[in-house]
Coordinates of C-alpha atoms in Angstrom, one line a residue:
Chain A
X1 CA 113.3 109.5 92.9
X2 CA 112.2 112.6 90.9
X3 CA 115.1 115.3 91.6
X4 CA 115.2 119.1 91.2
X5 CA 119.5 119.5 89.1
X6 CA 121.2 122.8 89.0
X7 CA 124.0 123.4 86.6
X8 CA 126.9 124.6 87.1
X9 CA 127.4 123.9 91.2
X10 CA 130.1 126.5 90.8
X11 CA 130.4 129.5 88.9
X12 CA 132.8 132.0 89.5
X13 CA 132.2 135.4 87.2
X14 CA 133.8 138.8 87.4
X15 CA 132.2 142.1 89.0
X16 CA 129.9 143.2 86.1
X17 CA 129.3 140.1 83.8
X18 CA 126.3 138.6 83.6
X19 CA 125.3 135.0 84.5
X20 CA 122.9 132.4 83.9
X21 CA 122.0 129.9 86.3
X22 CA 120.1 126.9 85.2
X23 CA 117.6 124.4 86.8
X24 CA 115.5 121.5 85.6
X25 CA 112.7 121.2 88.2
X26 CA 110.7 118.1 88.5
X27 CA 108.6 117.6 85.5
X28 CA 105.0 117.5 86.5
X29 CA 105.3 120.8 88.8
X30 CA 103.6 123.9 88.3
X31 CA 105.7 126.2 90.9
X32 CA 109.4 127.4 90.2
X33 CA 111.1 129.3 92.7
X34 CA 114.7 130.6 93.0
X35 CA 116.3 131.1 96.8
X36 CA 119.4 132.5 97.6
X37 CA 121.8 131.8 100.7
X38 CA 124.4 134.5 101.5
X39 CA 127.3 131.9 103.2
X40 CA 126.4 131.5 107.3
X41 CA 123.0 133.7 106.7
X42 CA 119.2 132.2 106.1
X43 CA 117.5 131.3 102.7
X44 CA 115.9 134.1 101.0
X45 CA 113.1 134.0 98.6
X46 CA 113.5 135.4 95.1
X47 CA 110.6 135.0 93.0
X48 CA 108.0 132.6 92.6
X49 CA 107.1 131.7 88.7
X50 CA 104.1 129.6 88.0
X51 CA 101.9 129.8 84.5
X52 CA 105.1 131.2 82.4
X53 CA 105.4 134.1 84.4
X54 CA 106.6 135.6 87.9
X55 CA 103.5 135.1 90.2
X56 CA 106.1 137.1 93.3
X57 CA 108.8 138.6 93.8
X58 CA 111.1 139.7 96.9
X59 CA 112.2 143.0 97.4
X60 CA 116.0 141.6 96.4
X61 CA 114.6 140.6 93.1
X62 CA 115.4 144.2 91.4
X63 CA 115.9 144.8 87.6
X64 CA 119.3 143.3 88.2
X65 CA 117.7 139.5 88.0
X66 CA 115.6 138.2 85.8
X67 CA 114.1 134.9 85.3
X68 CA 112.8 132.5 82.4
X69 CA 111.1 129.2 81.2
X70 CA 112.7 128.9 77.8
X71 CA 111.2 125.3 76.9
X72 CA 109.1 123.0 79.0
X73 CA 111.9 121.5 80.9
X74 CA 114.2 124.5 82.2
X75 CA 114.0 127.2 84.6
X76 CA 117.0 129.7 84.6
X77 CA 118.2 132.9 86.5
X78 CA 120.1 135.2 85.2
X79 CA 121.8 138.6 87.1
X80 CA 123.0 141.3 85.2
X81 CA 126.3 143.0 86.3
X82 CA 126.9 141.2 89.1
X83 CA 128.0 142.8 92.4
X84 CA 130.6 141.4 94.8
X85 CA 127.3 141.2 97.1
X86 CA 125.5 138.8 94.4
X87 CA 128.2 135.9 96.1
X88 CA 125.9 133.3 97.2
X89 CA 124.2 129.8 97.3
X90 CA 121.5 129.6 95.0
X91 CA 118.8 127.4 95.0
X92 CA 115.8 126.7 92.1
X93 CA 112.9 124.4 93.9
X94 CA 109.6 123.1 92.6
X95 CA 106.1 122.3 93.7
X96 CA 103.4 120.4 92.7
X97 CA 101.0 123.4 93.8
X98 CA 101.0 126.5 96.1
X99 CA 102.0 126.1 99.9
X100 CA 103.4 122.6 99.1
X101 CA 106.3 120.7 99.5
X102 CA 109.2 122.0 97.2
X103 CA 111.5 120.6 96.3
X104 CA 115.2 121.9 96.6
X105 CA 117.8 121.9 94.3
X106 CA 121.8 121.1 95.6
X107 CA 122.5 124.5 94.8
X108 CA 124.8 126.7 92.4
X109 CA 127.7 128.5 94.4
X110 CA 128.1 132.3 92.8
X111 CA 131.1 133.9 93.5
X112 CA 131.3 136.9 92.3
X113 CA 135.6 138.4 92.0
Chain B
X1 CA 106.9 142.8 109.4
X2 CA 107.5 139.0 109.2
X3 CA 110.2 137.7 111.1
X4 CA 110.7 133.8 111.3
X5 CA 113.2 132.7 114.0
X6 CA 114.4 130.4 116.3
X7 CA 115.0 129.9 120.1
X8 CA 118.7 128.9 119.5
X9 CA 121.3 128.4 117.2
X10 CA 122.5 125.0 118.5
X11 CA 121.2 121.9 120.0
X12 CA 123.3 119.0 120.9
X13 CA 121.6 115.8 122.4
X14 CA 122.7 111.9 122.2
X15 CA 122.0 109.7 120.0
X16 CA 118.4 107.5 120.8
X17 CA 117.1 110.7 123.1
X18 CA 114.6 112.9 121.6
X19 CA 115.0 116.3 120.1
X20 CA 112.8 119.4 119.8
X21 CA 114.0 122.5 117.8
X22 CA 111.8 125.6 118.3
X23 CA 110.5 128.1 115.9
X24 CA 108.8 131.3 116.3
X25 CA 106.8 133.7 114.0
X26 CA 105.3 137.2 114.2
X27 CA 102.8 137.0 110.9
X28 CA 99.3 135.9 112.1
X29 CA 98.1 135.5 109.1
X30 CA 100.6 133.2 108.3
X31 CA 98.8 129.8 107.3
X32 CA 101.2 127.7 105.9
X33 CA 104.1 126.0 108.1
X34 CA 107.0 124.1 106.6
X35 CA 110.5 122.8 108.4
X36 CA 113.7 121.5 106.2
X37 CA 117.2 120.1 107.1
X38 CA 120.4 121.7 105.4
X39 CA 123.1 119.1 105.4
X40 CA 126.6 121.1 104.6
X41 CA 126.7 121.9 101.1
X42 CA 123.4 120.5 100.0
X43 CA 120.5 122.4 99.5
X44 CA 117.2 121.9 102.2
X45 CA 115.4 119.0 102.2
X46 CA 111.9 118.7 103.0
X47 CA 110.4 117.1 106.4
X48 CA 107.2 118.0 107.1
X49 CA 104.8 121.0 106.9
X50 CA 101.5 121.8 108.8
X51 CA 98.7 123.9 107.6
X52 CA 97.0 126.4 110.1
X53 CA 93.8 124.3 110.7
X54 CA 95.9 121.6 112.2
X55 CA 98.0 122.0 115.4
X56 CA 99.9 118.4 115.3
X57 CA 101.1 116.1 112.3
X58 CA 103.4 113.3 112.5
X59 CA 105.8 111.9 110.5
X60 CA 108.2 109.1 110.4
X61 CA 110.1 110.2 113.8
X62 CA 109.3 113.7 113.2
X63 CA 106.2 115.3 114.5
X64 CA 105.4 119.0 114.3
X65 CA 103.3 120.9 116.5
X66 CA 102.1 124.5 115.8
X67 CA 100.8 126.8 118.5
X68 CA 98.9 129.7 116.7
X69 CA 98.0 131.6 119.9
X70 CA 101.7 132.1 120.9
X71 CA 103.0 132.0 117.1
X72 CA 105.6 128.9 117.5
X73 CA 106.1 125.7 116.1
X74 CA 108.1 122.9 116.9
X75 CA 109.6 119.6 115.0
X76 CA 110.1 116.6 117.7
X77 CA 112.4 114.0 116.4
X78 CA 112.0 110.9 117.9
X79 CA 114.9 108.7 118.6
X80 CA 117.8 111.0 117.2
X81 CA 120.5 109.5 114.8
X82 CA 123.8 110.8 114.2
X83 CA 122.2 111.2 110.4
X84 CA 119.8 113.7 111.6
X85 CA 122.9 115.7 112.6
X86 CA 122.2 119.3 109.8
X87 CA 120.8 122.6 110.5
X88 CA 117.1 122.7 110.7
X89 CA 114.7 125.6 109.6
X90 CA 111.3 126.6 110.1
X91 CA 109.5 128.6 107.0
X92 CA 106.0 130.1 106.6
X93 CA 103.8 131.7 103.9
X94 CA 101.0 133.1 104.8
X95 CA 98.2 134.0 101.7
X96 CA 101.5 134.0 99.2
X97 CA 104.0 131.3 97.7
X98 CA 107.2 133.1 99.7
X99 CA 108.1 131.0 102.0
X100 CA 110.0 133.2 105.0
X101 CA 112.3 131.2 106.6
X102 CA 114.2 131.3 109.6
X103 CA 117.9 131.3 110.4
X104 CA 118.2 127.9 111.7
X105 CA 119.3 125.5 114.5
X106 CA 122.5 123.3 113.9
X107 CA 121.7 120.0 115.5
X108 CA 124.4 117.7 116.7
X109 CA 124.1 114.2 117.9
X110 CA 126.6 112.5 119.7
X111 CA 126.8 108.4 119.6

């Protein structure tokens, strides 16, 4: 069965350093997305990317974050100076189309030290 | 504003009874409805999503029922198995691709 992977699961990175988080989504879907999940709290929507650019954005998705298709597999996040706050689960998902099923990654844990 | 949430935080029933986990929402124009199940340490997995011109779908064991005059929604899971045992979430879009979602109920099933 077609999977959405996430690499690394764990990255640990010092206040300030940038990081890259990267996702393969399943190949024939259009959507990207990137969630996050602040440890005991609900998942958040980031941005939405579809066409090879950001189709929406949250209001947490600031100039801090930024997010890329570099080739026709992957799907990456990357924060800038990262704040003790940026600690988190984050999650890439796909979708075939808009206001369909997505499909979840298992997550990257971002701790942030 | 939007607000997704749910009636409580923890259900526990036993195993072969049925379940029903409750969602409500404030955005009426919300048209899109969608519920997932967090196991610990994995990320959501899909169930089953409704669309605003429906008010019932079914699933395999799962139905979901979505009331747009009150704003809820509800997942039914028929014949509950300790492997149903995760935290559940409702989520909506309405006219966008953000889903919204809720904070979740933790479902336990006891054998």
């Amino acid at each position: 069965e077609p999977e959405v992977t996430q690499t690394p699961s764990h990255q640990v990175t010092q206040m300030g350093q940038e990081v890259i988080l990267r996702c393969v989504p399943i190949s024939n879907h259009l959507y990207f997305y990137w969630y996050r999940q602040i440890l005991g709290q609900k998942v958040e929507f980031l941005v939405s990317f579809y066409n090879n650019e950001i189709s929406e954005k949250s209001e947490i998705f600031d100039d801090q974050f930024s997010v890329e298709r570099p080739d026709g597999s992957n799907f990456t996040l990357k924060i800038r100076s990262t704040k003790l706050e940026d600690s988190a689960m984050y999650f890439c998902a796909s979708s075939m189309a808009r206001n369909a099923e997505a499909f979840f990654g298992q997550g990257t844990r971002l701790t942030v030290v | 504003g939007e607000n997704v949430g749910l009636h409580l935080p923890t259900l526990s029933v036993q195993e072969g009874d049925n379940s029903i986990i409750n969602c409500a929402y404030s955005n009426s124009a919300s048209d899109y409805f969608i519920w997932y199940k967090q196991e610990s340490g994995k990320g959501p997995q899909f169930i089953i999503d409704i669309r605003s011109n429906m008010d019932k779908r079914q699933g395999q064991r799962v139905t979901v029922l979505l009331n747009k005059t009150v704003k809820h929604l509800s997942l039914q899971i028929a014949a509950t198995q300790p492997g149903d045992s995760a935290v559940y979430f409702c989520g909506h879009a309405g006219g966008s691709e953000k889903l919204v979602f809720g904070k979740g109920t933790k479902l336990t099933v006891n054998p």
